[in-house]
Structure formats: C-alpha cells, structure tokens
Short mmCIF file of C-alpha atoms in Angstrom, two decimals:
data_model
loop_
_atom_site.label_atom_id
_atom_site.label_comp_id
_atom_site.label_asym_id
_atom_site.label_seq_id
_atom_site.Cartn_x
_atom_site.Cartn_y
_atom_site.Cartn_z
CA UNK A 1 -20.19 87.60 -18.38
CA UNK A 2 -19.55 87.53 -21.99
CA UNK A 3 -20.13 83.62 -22.38
CA UNK A 4 -24.24 83.57 -21.30
CA UNK A 5 -25.54 85.26 -24.16
CA UNK A 6 -23.48 82.67 -26.63
CA UNK A 7 -24.81 79.76 -24.31
CA UNK A 8 -28.50 81.07 -24.37
CA UNK A 9 -28.40 81.42 -27.89
CA UNK A 10 -27.01 77.74 -28.45
CA UNK A 11 -29.51 76.41 -26.46
CA UNK A 12 -32.33 78.20 -28.20
CA UNK A 13 -31.24 77.11 -31.66
CA UNK A 14 -31.13 73.18 -30.65
CA UNK A 15 -34.42 73.78 -29.06
CA UNK A 16 -36.13 74.99 -32.16
CA UNK A 17 -34.29 72.19 -34.26
CA UNK A 18 -35.65 69.21 -31.98
CA UNK A 19 -39.08 71.12 -32.34
CA UNK A 20 -38.99 70.65 -36.18
CA UNK A 21 -37.91 66.85 -35.95
CA UNK A 22 -40.55 64.51 -37.96
CA UNK A 23 -42.64 62.46 -35.51
CA UNK A 24 -42.72 58.51 -35.71
CA UNK A 25 -45.17 57.26 -38.37
CA UNK A 26 -46.44 54.36 -35.83
CA UNK A 27 -46.90 56.84 -32.93
CA UNK A 28 -50.60 57.26 -33.79
CA UNK A 29 -51.12 54.06 -35.73
CA UNK A 30 -53.54 51.74 -34.44
CA UNK A 31 -53.30 49.09 -36.76
CA UNK A 32 -51.21 48.08 -39.75
CA UNK A 33 -53.18 47.83 -43.43
CA UNK A 34 -53.18 44.44 -44.82
CA UNK A 35 -52.39 43.73 -48.52
CA UNK A 36 -54.71 44.32 -51.03
CA UNK A 37 -55.44 43.93 -54.52
CA UNK A 38 -54.66 40.59 -54.68
CA UNK A 39 -54.25 38.99 -57.91
CA UNK A 40 -54.02 34.93 -58.86
CA UNK A 41 -52.49 33.72 -62.43
CA UNK A 42 -53.30 29.87 -63.11
CA UNK A 43 -50.10 28.57 -64.99
CA UNK A 44 -51.59 25.41 -65.24
CA UNK A 45 -50.18 21.94 -63.39
CA UNK A 46 -50.89 23.64 -60.25
CA UNK A 47 -48.58 26.71 -61.07
CA UNK A 48 -49.69 30.04 -59.81
CA UNK A 49 -48.59 33.19 -59.66
CA UNK A 50 -49.29 36.08 -56.88
CA UNK A 51 -49.29 39.93 -57.16
CA UNK A 52 -50.74 42.41 -54.33
CA UNK A 53 -50.34 45.69 -53.03
CA UNK A 54 -48.95 46.53 -49.50
CA UNK A 55 -51.70 49.14 -49.01
CA UNK A 56 -48.82 51.15 -46.56
CA UNK A 57 -48.67 54.61 -46.64
CA UNK A 58 -45.71 56.52 -48.49
CA UNK A 59 -43.84 57.63 -44.61
CA UNK A 60 -43.99 53.76 -43.54
CA UNK A 61 -42.50 52.59 -46.67
CA UNK A 62 -39.86 55.23 -46.11
CA UNK A 63 -38.95 54.80 -42.69
CA UNK A 64 -39.36 50.98 -42.31
CA UNK A 65 -38.26 48.05 -44.35
CA UNK A 66 -41.32 46.00 -45.40
CA UNK A 67 -41.66 42.11 -45.65
CA UNK A 68 -44.59 39.79 -46.60
CA UNK A 69 -45.24 36.54 -45.08
CA UNK A 70 -46.60 34.26 -47.47
CA UNK A 71 -48.62 30.81 -46.21
CA UNK A 72 -50.62 28.34 -47.46
CA UNK A 73 -52.81 25.36 -46.42
CA UNK A 74 -54.66 22.66 -47.90
CA UNK A 75 -58.37 21.40 -47.15
CA UNK A 76 -57.32 17.87 -45.39
CA UNK A 77 -54.66 19.85 -43.15
CA UNK A 78 -55.20 21.97 -40.39
CA UNK A 79 -51.72 23.57 -40.59
CA UNK A 80 -50.69 26.31 -42.11
CA UNK A 81 -47.18 26.12 -44.10
CA UNK A 82 -44.67 28.80 -44.42
CA UNK A 83 -43.60 29.31 -47.80
CA UNK A 84 -41.25 31.98 -47.29
CA UNK A 85 -40.76 35.75 -46.01
CA UNK A 86 -40.51 37.69 -49.04
CA UNK A 87 -39.13 41.48 -49.73
CA UNK A 88 -41.44 41.88 -52.98
CA UNK A 89 -45.23 42.02 -53.32
CA UNK A 90 -45.27 38.81 -55.34
CA UNK A 91 -44.70 35.09 -55.13
CA UNK A 92 -44.63 31.85 -57.73
CA UNK A 93 -45.76 28.50 -55.96
CA UNK A 94 -47.00 25.23 -57.25
CA UNK A 95 -49.71 22.97 -55.65
CA UNK A 96 -51.63 19.86 -55.52
CA UNK A 97 -54.97 21.94 -56.63
CA UNK A 98 -57.30 18.86 -56.38
CA UNK A 99 -56.74 19.01 -52.67
CA UNK A 100 -58.03 22.56 -52.26
CA UNK A 101 -55.97 25.07 -51.09
CA UNK A 102 -56.18 28.59 -49.34
CA UNK A 103 -53.51 31.05 -49.42
CA UNK A 104 -53.01 34.21 -46.82
CA UNK A 105 -50.39 37.12 -46.93
CA UNK A 106 -49.50 39.96 -44.33
CA UNK A 107 -47.29 42.84 -44.04
CA UNK A 108 -44.43 43.03 -41.46
CA UNK A 109 -42.49 46.34 -40.78
CA UNK A 110 -38.84 46.06 -39.37
CA UNK A 111 -36.71 48.48 -37.62
CA UNK A 112 -33.22 47.55 -36.77
CA UNK A 113 -34.02 43.65 -38.26
CA UNK A 114 -36.86 43.68 -35.64
CA UNK A 115 -40.51 43.23 -35.98
CA UNK A 116 -42.00 46.58 -35.16
CA UNK A 117 -45.49 45.95 -36.32
CA UNK A 118 -47.59 43.31 -38.36
CA UNK A 119 -50.83 43.33 -40.47
CA UNK A 120 -53.71 41.15 -40.35
CA UNK A 121 -54.06 38.59 -42.91
CA UNK A 122 -55.72 38.75 -46.59
CA UNK A 123 -56.83 35.43 -47.41
CA UNK A 124 -57.84 33.87 -50.55
CA UNK A 125 -59.47 30.41 -51.45
CA UNK A 126 -58.26 28.64 -54.65
CA UNK A 127 -60.95 26.28 -55.71
CA UNK A 128 -60.63 23.01 -57.71
CA UNK A 129 -62.65 22.58 -60.63
CA UNK A 130 -64.99 19.85 -61.36
CA UNK A 131 -66.30 17.09 -59.20
CA UNK A 132 -64.16 15.63 -56.82
CA UNK A 133 -65.81 11.98 -57.06
CA UNK A 134 -64.54 12.19 -60.96
CA UNK A 135 -60.94 12.38 -59.85
CA UNK A 136 -58.41 9.96 -60.56
CA UNK A 137 -57.77 7.79 -57.21
CA UNK A 138 -54.76 6.28 -55.83
CA UNK A 139 -52.12 7.93 -58.04
CA UNK A 140 -48.42 6.91 -57.66
CA UNK A 141 -45.63 7.34 -59.82
CA UNK A 142 -42.31 5.42 -59.73
CA UNK A 143 -39.13 6.46 -61.44
CA UNK A 144 -36.27 4.12 -63.02
CA UNK A 145 -32.95 4.90 -63.66
CA UNK A 146 -33.24 8.54 -64.04
CA UNK A 147 -35.19 8.01 -67.33
CA UNK A 148 -38.24 6.27 -67.07
CA UNK A 149 -41.30 6.48 -65.23
CA UNK A 150 -44.72 4.66 -64.80
CA UNK A 151 -47.78 6.08 -63.22
CA UNK A 152 -50.69 4.42 -62.37
CA UNK A 153 -54.36 5.37 -60.98
CA UNK A 154 -57.95 3.97 -60.62
CA UNK A 155 -60.90 6.03 -62.31
CA UNK A 156 -63.23 8.32 -60.17
CA UNK A 157 -66.21 6.67 -59.04
CA UNK A 158 -68.45 9.12 -61.12
CA UNK A 159 -66.28 9.34 -64.15
CA UNK A 160 -68.73 9.91 -66.86
CA UNK A 161 -69.29 7.10 -69.25
CA UNK A 162 -66.80 7.33 -72.15
CA UNK A 163 -64.47 9.30 -70.73
CA UNK A 164 -60.80 8.48 -70.42
CA UNK A 165 -57.73 10.13 -68.75
CA UNK A 166 -55.08 11.85 -70.19
CA UNK A 167 -51.67 12.49 -68.44
CA UNK A 168 -49.49 15.32 -68.91
CA UNK A 169 -46.01 16.31 -67.25
CA UNK A 170 -44.08 18.99 -67.19
CA UNK A 171 -40.09 18.97 -66.35
CA UNK A 172 -37.68 22.22 -66.79
CA UNK A 173 -40.26 24.30 -68.61
CA UNK A 174 -40.88 21.21 -71.46
CA UNK A 175 -44.57 20.34 -71.51
CA UNK A 176 -45.67 17.05 -73.09
CA UNK A 177 -48.42 14.48 -73.13
CA UNK A 178 -47.75 10.73 -72.03
CA UNK A 179 -48.03 8.50 -74.95
CA UNK A 180 -48.05 4.98 -73.94
CA UNK A 181 -51.04 4.26 -71.74
CA UNK A 182 -51.81 0.56 -70.37
CA UNK A 183 -54.15 -1.18 -68.21
CA UNK A 184 -52.14 -3.52 -65.50
CA UNK A 185 -53.51 -7.04 -64.13
CA UNK A 186 -55.22 -5.22 -61.29
CA UNK A 187 -57.17 -3.06 -63.34
CA UNK A 188 -55.55 0.13 -62.77
CA UNK A 189 -54.98 2.47 -65.70
CA UNK A 190 -51.50 4.11 -66.26
CA UNK A 191 -49.03 5.40 -68.60
CA UNK A 192 -45.38 5.30 -69.08
CA UNK A 193 -42.71 7.59 -69.79
CA UNK A 194 -39.59 6.46 -71.23
CA UNK A 195 -37.90 9.65 -72.55
CA UNK A 196 -37.82 11.69 -69.28
CA UNK A 197 -34.00 12.50 -68.46
CA UNK A 198 -33.31 13.80 -64.84
CA UNK A 199 -30.70 16.35 -64.51
CA UNK A 200 -28.62 15.08 -61.41
CA UNK A 201 -27.34 19.16 -61.16
CA UNK A 202 -30.80 20.18 -60.57
CA UNK A 203 -32.24 17.64 -57.83
CA UNK A 204 -34.66 20.37 -56.56
CA UNK A 205 -36.41 20.71 -60.02
CA UNK A 206 -40.01 18.70 -59.81
CA UNK A 207 -41.91 16.95 -62.25
CA UNK A 208 -45.44 18.55 -62.64
CA UNK A 209 -48.05 16.12 -63.63
CA UNK A 210 -51.92 16.67 -64.35
CA UNK A 211 -54.13 13.85 -65.38
CA UNK A 212 -57.23 15.30 -66.72
CA UNK A 213 -60.29 14.15 -68.83
CA UNK A 214 -59.73 13.44 -72.39
CA UNK A 215 -63.31 15.00 -73.33
CA UNK A 216 -61.79 18.50 -71.86
CA UNK A 217 -65.45 18.31 -69.72
CA UNK A 218 -65.43 20.78 -66.85
CA UNK A 219 -67.08 18.13 -64.49
CA UNK A 220 -64.06 16.22 -64.37
CA UNK A 221 -61.67 17.05 -61.89
CA UNK A 222 -57.96 17.51 -62.56
CA UNK A 223 -55.56 15.48 -60.58
CA UNK A 224 -52.24 17.66 -59.79
CA UNK A 225 -49.21 16.26 -58.43
CA UNK A 226 -45.73 17.88 -57.74
CA UNK A 227 -43.16 15.06 -57.88
CA UNK A 228 -40.13 15.43 -56.13
CA UNK A 229 -37.63 13.06 -58.10
CA UNK A 230 -35.18 11.96 -55.44
CA UNK A 231 -38.50 10.76 -53.35
CA UNK A 232 -39.83 8.73 -56.03
CA UNK A 233 -36.78 6.94 -57.63
CA UNK A 234 -36.25 3.50 -57.45
CA UNK A 235 -32.51 2.77 -58.35
CA UNK A 236 -31.23 -0.30 -59.95
CA UNK A 237 -29.91 -3.06 -57.36
CA UNK A 238 -26.53 -3.35 -56.41
CA UNK A 239 -24.11 -5.45 -58.48
CA UNK A 240 -20.96 -7.95 -58.48
CA UNK A 241 -22.14 -9.21 -55.16
CA UNK A 242 -19.31 -11.52 -53.74
CA UNK A 243 -18.72 -13.41 -50.37
CA UNK A 244 -14.69 -13.04 -49.18
CA UNK A 245 -13.01 -15.70 -47.34
CA UNK A 246 -13.22 -13.69 -44.25
CA UNK A 247 -16.96 -14.20 -44.71
CA UNK A 248 -17.33 -10.21 -45.84
CA UNK A 249 -20.01 -9.49 -47.98
CA UNK A 250 -18.80 -7.01 -50.56
CA UNK A 251 -20.58 -5.32 -53.34
CA UNK A 252 -20.71 -2.33 -56.40
CA UNK A 253 -23.17 0.82 -55.97
CA UNK A 254 -25.50 0.60 -58.92
CA UNK A 255 -23.75 2.41 -61.99
CA UNK A 256 -25.14 5.30 -63.45
CA UNK A 257 -25.87 7.86 -60.32
CA UNK A 258 -23.88 10.65 -59.29
CA UNK A 259 -24.99 10.70 -55.78
CA UNK A 260 -23.06 11.13 -52.82
CA UNK A 261 -22.22 7.91 -50.74
CA UNK A 262 -23.47 9.23 -47.31
CA UNK A 263 -26.76 9.51 -49.01
CA UNK A 264 -27.11 6.10 -50.19
CA UNK A 265 -28.63 3.04 -47.72
CA UNK A 266 -28.32 -0.52 -48.29
CA UNK A 267 -30.44 -3.61 -46.80
CA UNK A 268 -28.77 -6.91 -46.88
CA UNK A 269 -30.74 -9.92 -46.45
CA UNK A 270 -29.24 -13.12 -44.99
CA UNK A 271 -31.35 -16.30 -45.10
CA UNK A 272 -30.31 -19.36 -43.40
CA UNK A 273 -31.66 -21.83 -46.14
CA UNK A 274 -32.49 -25.22 -44.11
CA UNK A 275 -34.82 -23.07 -41.58
CA UNK A 276 -35.86 -20.46 -43.96
CA UNK A 277 -34.60 -18.05 -41.19
CA UNK A 278 -33.97 -14.20 -42.60
CA UNK A 279 -32.20 -11.59 -41.10
CA UNK A 280 -31.96 -7.82 -42.29
CA UNK A 281 -28.87 -5.66 -41.78
CA UNK A 282 -28.88 -1.81 -42.76
CA UNK A 283 -25.80 -0.30 -44.06
CA UNK A 284 -24.89 3.25 -44.74
CA UNK A 285 -22.25 4.63 -47.38
CA UNK A 286 -20.07 1.47 -47.66
CA UNK A 287 -20.66 -1.15 -49.74
CA UNK A 288 -19.63 -4.11 -47.61
CA UNK A 289 -20.72 -6.14 -44.49
CA UNK A 290 -18.92 -8.75 -42.06
CA UNK A 291 -21.12 -11.68 -41.06
CA UNK A 292 -21.26 -13.81 -38.17
CA UNK A 293 -22.81 -17.12 -39.09
CA UNK A 294 -22.67 -20.79 -38.22
CA UNK A 295 -20.28 -22.25 -40.84
CA UNK A 296 -22.10 -25.62 -40.64
CA UNK A 297 -24.92 -24.02 -42.19
CA UNK A 298 -25.99 -23.10 -45.78
CA UNK A 299 -26.86 -19.42 -46.34
CA UNK A 300 -27.75 -17.13 -49.27
CA UNK A 301 -27.01 -13.60 -49.35
CA UNK A 302 -28.64 -10.52 -51.59
CA UNK A 303 -28.76 -6.78 -51.31
CA UNK A 304 -30.67 -3.87 -52.17
CA UNK A 305 -30.58 0.07 -51.93
CA UNK A 306 -32.30 3.50 -51.84
CA UNK A 307 -31.73 7.09 -51.27
CA UNK A 308 -32.16 7.12 -47.44
CA UNK A 309 -30.14 9.50 -45.55
CA UNK A 310 -30.10 12.64 -47.34
CA UNK A 311 -33.89 12.52 -47.99
CA UNK A 312 -35.54 9.23 -48.16
CA UNK A 313 -37.12 7.84 -51.22
CA UNK A 314 -40.31 5.88 -51.02
CA UNK A 315 -39.01 2.92 -53.00
CA UNK A 316 -36.22 0.08 -52.15
CA UNK A 317 -34.33 -1.29 -55.30
CA UNK A 318 -34.95 -4.72 -56.44
CA UNK A 319 -32.76 -7.30 -54.75
CA UNK A 320 -29.53 -7.93 -56.11
CA UNK A 321 -28.62 -11.91 -57.43
CA UNK A 322 -28.25 -13.91 -54.67
CA UNK A 323 -24.80 -15.38 -53.66
CA UNK A 324 -24.55 -18.69 -51.57
CA UNK A 325 -22.20 -19.47 -48.53
CA UNK A 326 -21.72 -23.37 -48.45
CA UNK A 327 -21.56 -25.23 -45.09
CA UNK A 328 -17.71 -26.17 -44.24
CA UNK A 329 -17.44 -29.72 -44.43
CA UNK A 330 -15.60 -31.47 -41.18
CA UNK A 331 -13.74 -33.53 -43.42
CA UNK A 332 -12.45 -32.44 -46.98
CA UNK A 333 -12.21 -35.22 -49.52
CA UNK A 334 -8.74 -33.94 -50.83
CA UNK A 335 -7.10 -33.53 -47.58
CA UNK A 336 -8.43 -37.45 -46.40
CA UNK A 337 -6.95 -38.77 -49.88
CA UNK A 338 -3.68 -37.16 -49.33
CA UNK A 339 -3.65 -38.19 -45.62
CA UNK A 340 -4.21 -41.85 -46.82
CA UNK A 341 -1.51 -41.67 -49.14
CA UNK A 342 0.94 -40.72 -46.87
CA UNK A 343 -0.23 -43.52 -44.33
CA UNK A 344 0.06 -46.10 -47.14
CA UNK A 345 3.86 -44.63 -48.21
CA UNK A 346 4.73 -44.92 -44.33
CA UNK A 347 3.59 -48.57 -43.98
CA UNK A 348 5.64 -49.33 -47.33
CA UNK A 349 8.77 -47.79 -46.22
CA UNK A 350 8.60 -49.56 -42.83
CA UNK A 351 7.85 -53.01 -44.40
CA UNK A 352 10.62 -52.28 -46.89
CA UNK A 353 12.96 -51.68 -44.06
CA UNK A 354 11.91 -55.01 -42.34
CA UNK A 355 12.20 -56.87 -45.33
CA UNK A 356 15.78 -55.53 -45.48
CA UNK A 357 17.06 -56.47 -42.30
CA UNK A 358 15.35 -59.94 -41.85
CA UNK A 359 15.07 -61.06 -45.56
CA UNK A 360 18.13 -63.83 -44.57
CA UNK A 361 15.93 -65.21 -42.16
CA UNK A 362 12.83 -65.23 -44.16
CA UNK A 363 14.19 -66.71 -47.19
CA UNK A 364 16.66 -69.41 -45.51
CA UNK A 365 16.11 -72.46 -46.94
CA UNK A 366 15.07 -75.96 -44.99
CA UNK A 367 17.71 -78.67 -45.31
CA UNK A 368 16.38 -81.32 -47.54
CA UNK A 369 17.11 -85.06 -45.98
CA UNK A 370 17.18 -86.47 -49.20
CA UNK A 371 20.54 -84.94 -50.22
CA UNK A 372 21.89 -86.71 -46.82
CA UNK A 373 20.23 -90.06 -46.69
CA UNK A 374 19.74 -91.05 -50.45
CA UNK A 375 19.42 -94.67 -49.67
CA UNK A 376 16.62 -93.95 -47.49
CA UNK A 377 14.55 -92.26 -50.01
CA UNK A 378 15.80 -93.91 -53.06
CA UNK A 379 15.58 -97.53 -52.19
CA UNK A 380 13.38 -97.74 -49.13
CA UNK A 381 11.06 -95.07 -50.14
CA UNK A 382 11.25 -93.27 -47.12
CA UNK A 383 10.63 -96.15 -44.97
CA UNK A 384 13.17 -95.58 -41.69
CA UNK A 385 12.17 -98.98 -40.50
CA UNK A 386 12.89 -101.09 -43.16
CA UNK A 387 15.98 -98.91 -43.88
CA UNK A 388 17.35 -99.70 -40.44
CA UNK A 389 16.29 -103.58 -40.82
CA UNK A 390 14.17 -103.90 -37.98
CA UNK A 391 10.02 -103.73 -37.49
CA UNK A 392 8.86 -102.62 -34.46
CA UNK A 393 5.11 -103.20 -34.12
CA UNK A 394 3.17 -100.66 -32.41
CA UNK A 395 0.50 -101.53 -29.65
CA UNK A 396 -1.96 -99.30 -27.95
CA UNK A 397 -1.52 -101.11 -25.06
CA UNK A 398 2.64 -101.25 -24.69
CA UNK A 399 4.26 -99.27 -22.24
CA UNK A 400 7.50 -97.69 -22.88
CA UNK A 401 10.35 -99.64 -20.88
CA UNK A 402 13.54 -97.91 -20.00
CA UNK A 403 16.62 -98.94 -21.69
CA UNK A 404 20.09 -99.04 -20.62
CA UNK A 405 22.75 -98.51 -23.23
CA UNK A 406 26.55 -99.10 -22.39
CA UNK A 407 28.68 -96.32 -23.42
CA UNK A 408 31.80 -97.97 -24.90
CA UNK A 409 34.81 -96.53 -26.31
CA UNK A 410 34.82 -97.03 -29.99
CA UNK A 411 38.41 -97.76 -31.69
CA UNK A 412 39.70 -94.86 -33.56
CA UNK A 413 39.50 -96.60 -36.71
CA UNK A 414 35.94 -97.00 -36.36
CA UNK A 415 35.16 -93.27 -35.37
CA UNK A 416 37.01 -91.96 -38.47
CA UNK A 417 34.95 -94.63 -40.63
CA UNK A 418 31.67 -92.91 -39.41
CA UNK A 419 32.69 -89.67 -39.31
CA UNK A 420 30.80 -89.14 -42.30
CA UNK A 421 27.66 -89.19 -41.18
CA UNK A 422 26.17 -85.75 -40.27
CA UNK A 423 23.29 -86.78 -37.90
CA UNK A 424 23.04 -88.89 -34.78
CA UNK A 425 20.77 -91.62 -36.63
CA UNK A 426 22.73 -94.62 -38.44
CA UNK A 427 21.81 -98.17 -39.67
CA UNK A 428 21.53 -101.24 -37.54
CA UNK A 429 24.16 -102.88 -39.81
CA UNK A 430 26.42 -100.05 -38.65
CA UNK A 431 25.45 -100.49 -35.00
CA UNK A 432 26.10 -104.43 -35.21
CA UNK A 433 29.53 -104.16 -36.71
CA UNK A 434 30.62 -101.72 -34.36
CA UNK A 435 29.03 -103.40 -31.13
CA UNK A 436 29.16 -106.84 -31.99
CA UNK A 437 25.33 -107.20 -31.39
CA UNK A 438 22.33 -106.88 -33.22
CA UNK A 439 19.48 -104.37 -32.33
CA UNK A 440 17.35 -107.00 -30.75
CA UNK A 441 20.13 -107.90 -28.39
CA UNK A 442 20.19 -104.58 -26.57
CA UNK A 443 19.81 -105.35 -23.05
#
C-alpha cells in the first residue's frame, strides 16, 4: 500500500523529464542548406584559396559534425575530381587555369561517423583570361639531374605581332623569371633553368610554371602548369656497364639520386650486330641481367633507366655506353701453338730414343775392299780380270755351261799358306800352284 504512491510519483517525474527533451533538428528539415558566400583569392601561378560559409543553423552545428566536400573539373573533361573532405570552410588548390576549371562544394552532416544528410552543390566557374588562340601551344618540360630544366613551346596562332612569351616559375615559395631563352632547330621557343635545386626530402612539392605575354597584354592568355618533378625527371644513364665471364650484364645506378631501388626500372638493349636484331629486357630494382645468347655471334649491350614503379616518369634516360660481346673462336691461336709445341717435343723425344737404340746400326762402317785387296786396286786399278790373269770375252749369245769342279783335298801346308786370305776369291796363279792346272784347263 505504501509503495504504490512512491511508484506513481517516480513515473510522473520521468514522464515530465522526457517531455522536456530537445527535439531532433533534422526531424522537420526538408533540405540542408548548401554553402554560401564563396570567395576566391587568386594567388597567381594557378594557385587559389577558397573561403565560404556553411549556411547551417546553430542547432545543426551543435548536434552534428559538419564536413565539406570540394571537387573540381576541367572544361576538357567530363569527370569531377575529388580534392578532399574538409573539416573547415576553406581550401587551397592549384589548377591549370588555361584549361578552364569549375569548382563545387557541399555540406555533409555526420552522426556516429555516418552521413545523415547532404546539401546541394554550390558551384563556381573560374575563367581563364585572354584569347585561347594566343596561348602557348605544345608546352613540355624535362628536368635533368635534379637541378636543370628545359621547357619548350610553340607560339599561339593569334599571338599579337611583336609579342614574346616570358616564363616564370615558383618552387618552395621562391618566384623567379627564367633568364635563358632559346629557339631550337625545329622552331620551338623555350627557356633553360640551371639553378633549380630539387629537394629529395620533399618529393610532393611541385614546380609551378606560368608562360605569359611579354607586353602584359590582357589579350594574351597565360599558360599554367603544375609540374610534379618525379614525373618529368630524366635521369642520368647507368654507368660502369660490364659483362662477366658467365654472360651476366652488370651496371651501377646513376649517382646523385636518393631513390629507393624498388622504384627504379631499367631497360637493357641487346643487339646482334650481324643481323641488327634488337631485343629489349626490363629489369626492376636489381642492377644485373643474365643473358642467353649464341656464343658464335657478336653482340652489343646498353642500359637505360627511369622512375617506373613507385610513380612513372615520362622520360627514359639516355642509353649508357655500349659494351660488346665478342664471339668465342672454335680454335684459339694460343692453344693451337701450345698443342703444336707439345707434338714437336714428343716427336723429338721419340726420334732421340730411336737414335740411341739403333745408332750402331745406322753408323756402322761398310768394309773397304782396298784394305784387303791392295794389289787389285793399286796395280790393276780395280780390274778384276787382269788381276786374275784371264780375259773372258762377254758375248750376248753365249749360254752359260755347267762347270764341274773336282774337289780335292789340299795338303795341310797349302791350307796354312793361304789361310790369310779373308774371302773366297783368289788369283789364277794361286789356283794353278794348288792344282797344277791353269784356269783354262778346268774340265
């Protein structure tokens, strides 16, 4: 009984408290106001600052988090590009103003990090001054070795007579006019900058360029360019290119750049010189490449480089110096000479062994008959028939007759007498004394 009044009192208090709660500001809101009072500040070189007001009520600002979406679009494109989602009603951006640009902004309300409501867009067109036909045409720039830059262009078709272009650039807040103007062989005008020092620790910082009329005529349209240095850099070529014995091409990264190896790409050109056949090979990060070639042919090799993988530069470096791969000869002159010397040495050795073994046979003296038959040669001058005392006429018609010689035993005294004779030849006189017959009496 006593708890019932207390319960009723608490219920009434809660009801009164809930009825006094602030209503949701979006409950009866049909649309969200877009930003207003857009102000544009031109800072030259295509740089602009933008300021605006949200145009939202205090209740919405107090109960919701507000973000601003900023977008831009060039006249030659159909796509709006998102710059960013902003937390403050202000923005800085750089445009290539000669292309004509439009910007737009809208409010976004967030609740628990989710989009609750979006406004319509507030748009603004930024006009480029001057006549578009006076604009410098075919403009391009190349950055060399982090310090030098060449920019070239062609005059606009409606450039006023007597007018010239002047080029200005801005980097890290420093604004200068280019001093070294030139006209190349193709008739393009240009200017050379040799004192630009690119900061490796600030790769996102662009070089802003403006090419304007020299007479400041409002009819000459200025050309604007936002140059990202890494996209327009032309590096020095690789150096110290060489060929290892296993046909691996190695080289050194060009000096003077603090760039991660993974960002650099290399291109290797292999040329078979006899047929002028060219092959290109791409290499990332490493400074070597193993070739697979016909060893009987002659080749040349060269290498170039550029920023390719982190973000891609528009320009390759120049080619490195060429190195050559000579064909391998089937017969090496030095090897052939060594082999011939070895063969000659073996032949000489073999001949020396043969000489030592058979020298007695080779140099054995032939017996001289004059020593044994002095009378034959001294008295008869080698005439054997006179020596034996018999003249035998030689006739071509005479036939040989069989001669029977009787063998008789000689007395021992006669054998001793003629034992000094060393051959089977003896004189007719000796035969007569031993047999008692002359040679003609032989029957």
